[in-house]
XYZ file of C-alpha atoms in Angstrom:
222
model
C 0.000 0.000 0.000
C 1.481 2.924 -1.092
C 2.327 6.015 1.213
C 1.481 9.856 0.489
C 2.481 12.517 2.503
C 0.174 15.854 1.749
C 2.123 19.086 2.969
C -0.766 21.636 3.438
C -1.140 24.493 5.695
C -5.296 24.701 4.964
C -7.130 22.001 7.433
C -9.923 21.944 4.848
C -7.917 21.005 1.795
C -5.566 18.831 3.498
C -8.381 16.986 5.048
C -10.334 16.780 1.723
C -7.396 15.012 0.079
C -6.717 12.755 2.723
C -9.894 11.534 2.863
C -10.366 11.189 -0.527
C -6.652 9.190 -1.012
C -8.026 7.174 2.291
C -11.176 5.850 0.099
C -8.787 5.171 -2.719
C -6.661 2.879 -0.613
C -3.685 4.679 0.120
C -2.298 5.484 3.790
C -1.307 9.471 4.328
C 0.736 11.223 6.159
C 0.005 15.490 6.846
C 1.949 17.869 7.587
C 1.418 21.932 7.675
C 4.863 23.170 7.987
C 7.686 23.350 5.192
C 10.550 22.716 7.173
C 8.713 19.749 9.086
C 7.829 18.250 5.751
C 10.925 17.712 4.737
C 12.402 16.114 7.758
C 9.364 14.009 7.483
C 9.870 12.996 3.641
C 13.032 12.074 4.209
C 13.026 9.990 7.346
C 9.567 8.068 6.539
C 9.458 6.084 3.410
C 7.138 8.172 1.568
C 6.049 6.799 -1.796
C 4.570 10.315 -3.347
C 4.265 13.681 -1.888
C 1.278 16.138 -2.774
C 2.802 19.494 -2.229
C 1.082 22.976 -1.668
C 3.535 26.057 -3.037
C 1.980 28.445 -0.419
C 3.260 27.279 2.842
C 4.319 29.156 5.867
C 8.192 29.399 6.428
C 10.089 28.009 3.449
C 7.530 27.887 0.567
C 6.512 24.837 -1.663
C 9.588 25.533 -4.113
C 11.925 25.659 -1.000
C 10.851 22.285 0.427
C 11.011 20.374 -3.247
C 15.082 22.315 -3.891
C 15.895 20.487 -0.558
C 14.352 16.988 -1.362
C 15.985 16.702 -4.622
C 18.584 18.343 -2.735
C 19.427 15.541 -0.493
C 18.444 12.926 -2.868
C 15.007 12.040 -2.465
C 13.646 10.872 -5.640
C 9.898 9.926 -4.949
C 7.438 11.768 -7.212
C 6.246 15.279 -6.351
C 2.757 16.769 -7.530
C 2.647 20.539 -6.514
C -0.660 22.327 -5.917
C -0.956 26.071 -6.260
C -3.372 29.515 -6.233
C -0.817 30.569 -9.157
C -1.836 30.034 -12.127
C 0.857 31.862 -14.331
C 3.116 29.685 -16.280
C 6.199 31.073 -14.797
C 4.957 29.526 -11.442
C 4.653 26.409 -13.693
C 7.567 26.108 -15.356
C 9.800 26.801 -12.130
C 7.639 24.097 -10.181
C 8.467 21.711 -13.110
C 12.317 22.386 -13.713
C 13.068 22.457 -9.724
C 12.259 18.950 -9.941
C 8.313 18.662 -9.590
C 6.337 15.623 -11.902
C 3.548 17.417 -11.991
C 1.656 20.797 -11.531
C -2.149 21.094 -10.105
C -4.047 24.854 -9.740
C -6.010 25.495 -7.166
C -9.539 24.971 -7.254
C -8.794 21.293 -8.121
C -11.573 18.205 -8.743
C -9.749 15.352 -6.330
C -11.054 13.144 -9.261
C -8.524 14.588 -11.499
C -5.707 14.929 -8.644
C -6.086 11.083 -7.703
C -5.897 9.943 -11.518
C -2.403 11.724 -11.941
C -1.278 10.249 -8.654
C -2.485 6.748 -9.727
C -0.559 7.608 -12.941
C 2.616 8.715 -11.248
C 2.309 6.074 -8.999
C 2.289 2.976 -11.988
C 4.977 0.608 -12.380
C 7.140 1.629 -14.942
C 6.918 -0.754 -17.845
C 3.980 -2.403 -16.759
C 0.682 -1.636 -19.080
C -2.029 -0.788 -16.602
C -5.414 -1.087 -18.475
C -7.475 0.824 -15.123
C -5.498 3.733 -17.379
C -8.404 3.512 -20.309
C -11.598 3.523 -19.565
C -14.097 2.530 -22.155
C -18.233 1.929 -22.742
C -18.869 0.889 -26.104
C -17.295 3.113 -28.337
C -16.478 5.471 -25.977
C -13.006 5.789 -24.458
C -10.511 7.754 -22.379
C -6.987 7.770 -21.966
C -5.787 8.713 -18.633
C -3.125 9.008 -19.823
C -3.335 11.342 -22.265
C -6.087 12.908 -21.256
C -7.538 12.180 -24.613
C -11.307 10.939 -25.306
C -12.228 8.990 -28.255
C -15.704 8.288 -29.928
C -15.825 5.882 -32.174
C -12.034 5.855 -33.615
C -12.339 9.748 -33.801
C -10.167 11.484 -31.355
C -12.304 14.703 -29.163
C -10.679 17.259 -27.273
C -12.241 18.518 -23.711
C -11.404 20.399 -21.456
C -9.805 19.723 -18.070
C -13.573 20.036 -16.598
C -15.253 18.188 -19.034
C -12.464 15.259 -19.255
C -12.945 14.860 -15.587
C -16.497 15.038 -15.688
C -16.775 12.146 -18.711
C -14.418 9.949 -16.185
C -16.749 9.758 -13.630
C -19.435 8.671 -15.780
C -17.257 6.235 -17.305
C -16.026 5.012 -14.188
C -19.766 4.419 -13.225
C -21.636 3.327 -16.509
C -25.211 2.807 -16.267
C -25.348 4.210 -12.934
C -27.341 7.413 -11.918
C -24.651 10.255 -10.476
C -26.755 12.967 -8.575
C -25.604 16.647 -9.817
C -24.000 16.821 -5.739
C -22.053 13.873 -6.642
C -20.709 15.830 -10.191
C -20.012 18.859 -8.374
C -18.265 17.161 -5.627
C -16.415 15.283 -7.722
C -15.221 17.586 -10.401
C -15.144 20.659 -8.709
C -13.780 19.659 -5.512
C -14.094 21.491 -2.002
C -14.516 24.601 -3.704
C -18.115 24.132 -5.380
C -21.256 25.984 -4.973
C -24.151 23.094 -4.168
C -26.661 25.675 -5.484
C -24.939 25.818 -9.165
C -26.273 24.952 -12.130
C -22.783 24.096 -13.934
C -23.077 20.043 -14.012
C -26.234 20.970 -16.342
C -24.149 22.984 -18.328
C -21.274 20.480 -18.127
C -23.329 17.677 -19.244
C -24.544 19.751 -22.211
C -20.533 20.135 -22.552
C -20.717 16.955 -23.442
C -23.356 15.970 -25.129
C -21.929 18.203 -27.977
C -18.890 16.808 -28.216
C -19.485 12.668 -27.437
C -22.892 12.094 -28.629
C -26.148 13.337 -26.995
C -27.648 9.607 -26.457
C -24.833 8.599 -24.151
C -26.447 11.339 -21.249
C -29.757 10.334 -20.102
C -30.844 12.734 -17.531
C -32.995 10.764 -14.992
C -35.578 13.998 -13.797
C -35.098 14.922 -9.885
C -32.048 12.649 -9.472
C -29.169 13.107 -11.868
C -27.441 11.724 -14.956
C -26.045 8.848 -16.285
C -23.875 6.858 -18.945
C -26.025 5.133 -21.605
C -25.075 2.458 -24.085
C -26.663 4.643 -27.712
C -29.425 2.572 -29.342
């Protein structure tokens, strides 16, 4: 079972994720301070660290220079408020795999983990997710409709991944908003309609059967 430490200095967010990575099956570790994270990701055996920029003391940036530093090698997602690509590009050549703006959907933060997390060389087939013609690559983060590649967005992609991680099953709009939108989403929103129309555009109208007072779900087209 695979180990994550999540250094966060919000209570909300940090308990969000852990939860979240709990339910997935991995074991977590938190930790609020910079300095403390460090001594903690070095002297633990820490399989991937989710790491916050904006941290009290030595910042985000600081705490990933002194891992690599002292030659910890275990991957290292960053999550940030910044969304410039300077902030990007510095979290990604100080050593980071991968980069994740704040408001996040945990959906979308738990498939890169899974993905960073792979054995190397190993095909992992939970990585494509398909329903009839329908499929997308995790990997990628590519959809494709009957042999015709689609782009979407980062919202819509995560969105279309919970449906087809739950085919034929009817996902309330709380559970969409939860899901793709993360701690950060308004329960009084109309977006998942929007969302869903989103993608009825772009993979095929039939596959979105809206089931009236409860939700949506994933339909096989006639």
């Amino acid at each position: 079972m695979s180990q994550i430490l999540i250094v966060e200095d919000e209570p909300r967010i940090a308990a969000f994720v852990a939860k979240g990575l709990r339910a997935a099956g991995f074991t977590t570790l938190v930790e609020s301070s910079g300095e403390a994270a460090v001594e903690l990701a070095l002297g633990e055996q820490i399989d991937l660290v989710v790491l916050d920029v904006g941290l009290p003391g030595i910042d985000g940036f600081e705490v990933l220079a002194r891992l690599r530093g002292q030659g910890a090698t275990m991957p290292v997602i960053m999550l940030t408020a910044r969304s410039s690509v300077a902030d990007r590009v510095q979290g990604l050549q100080s050593g980071a795999d991968d980069y994740v703006p704040k408001p996040f959907a945990f959906e979308e933060l738990l498939a890169r983990i899974q993905l960073r997390l792979r054995t190397e060389g190993v095909p992992d087939p939970s990585l494509v997710l398909s329903h009839g013609d329908l499929s997308l690559d995790l990997r990628t983060r590519r959809a494709d409709v009957a042999g015709r590649s689609v782009d979407l967005t980062a919202r819509e992609f995560t969105l279309a991944e919970m449906f087809l991680r739950n085919p034929g099953m009817v996902l309330s709009r709380e559970q969409l908003l939860s899901g793709a939108w993360g701690y950060d989403f308004d329960p009084g929103s109309n977006v998942v309609d929007v969302y869903v129309r989103y993608l009825r555009r772009k993979l095929g109208a039939e596959r979105f059967e809206t089931v009236r007072g409860m939700g949506y779900r994933l339909v096989s087209p006639s």
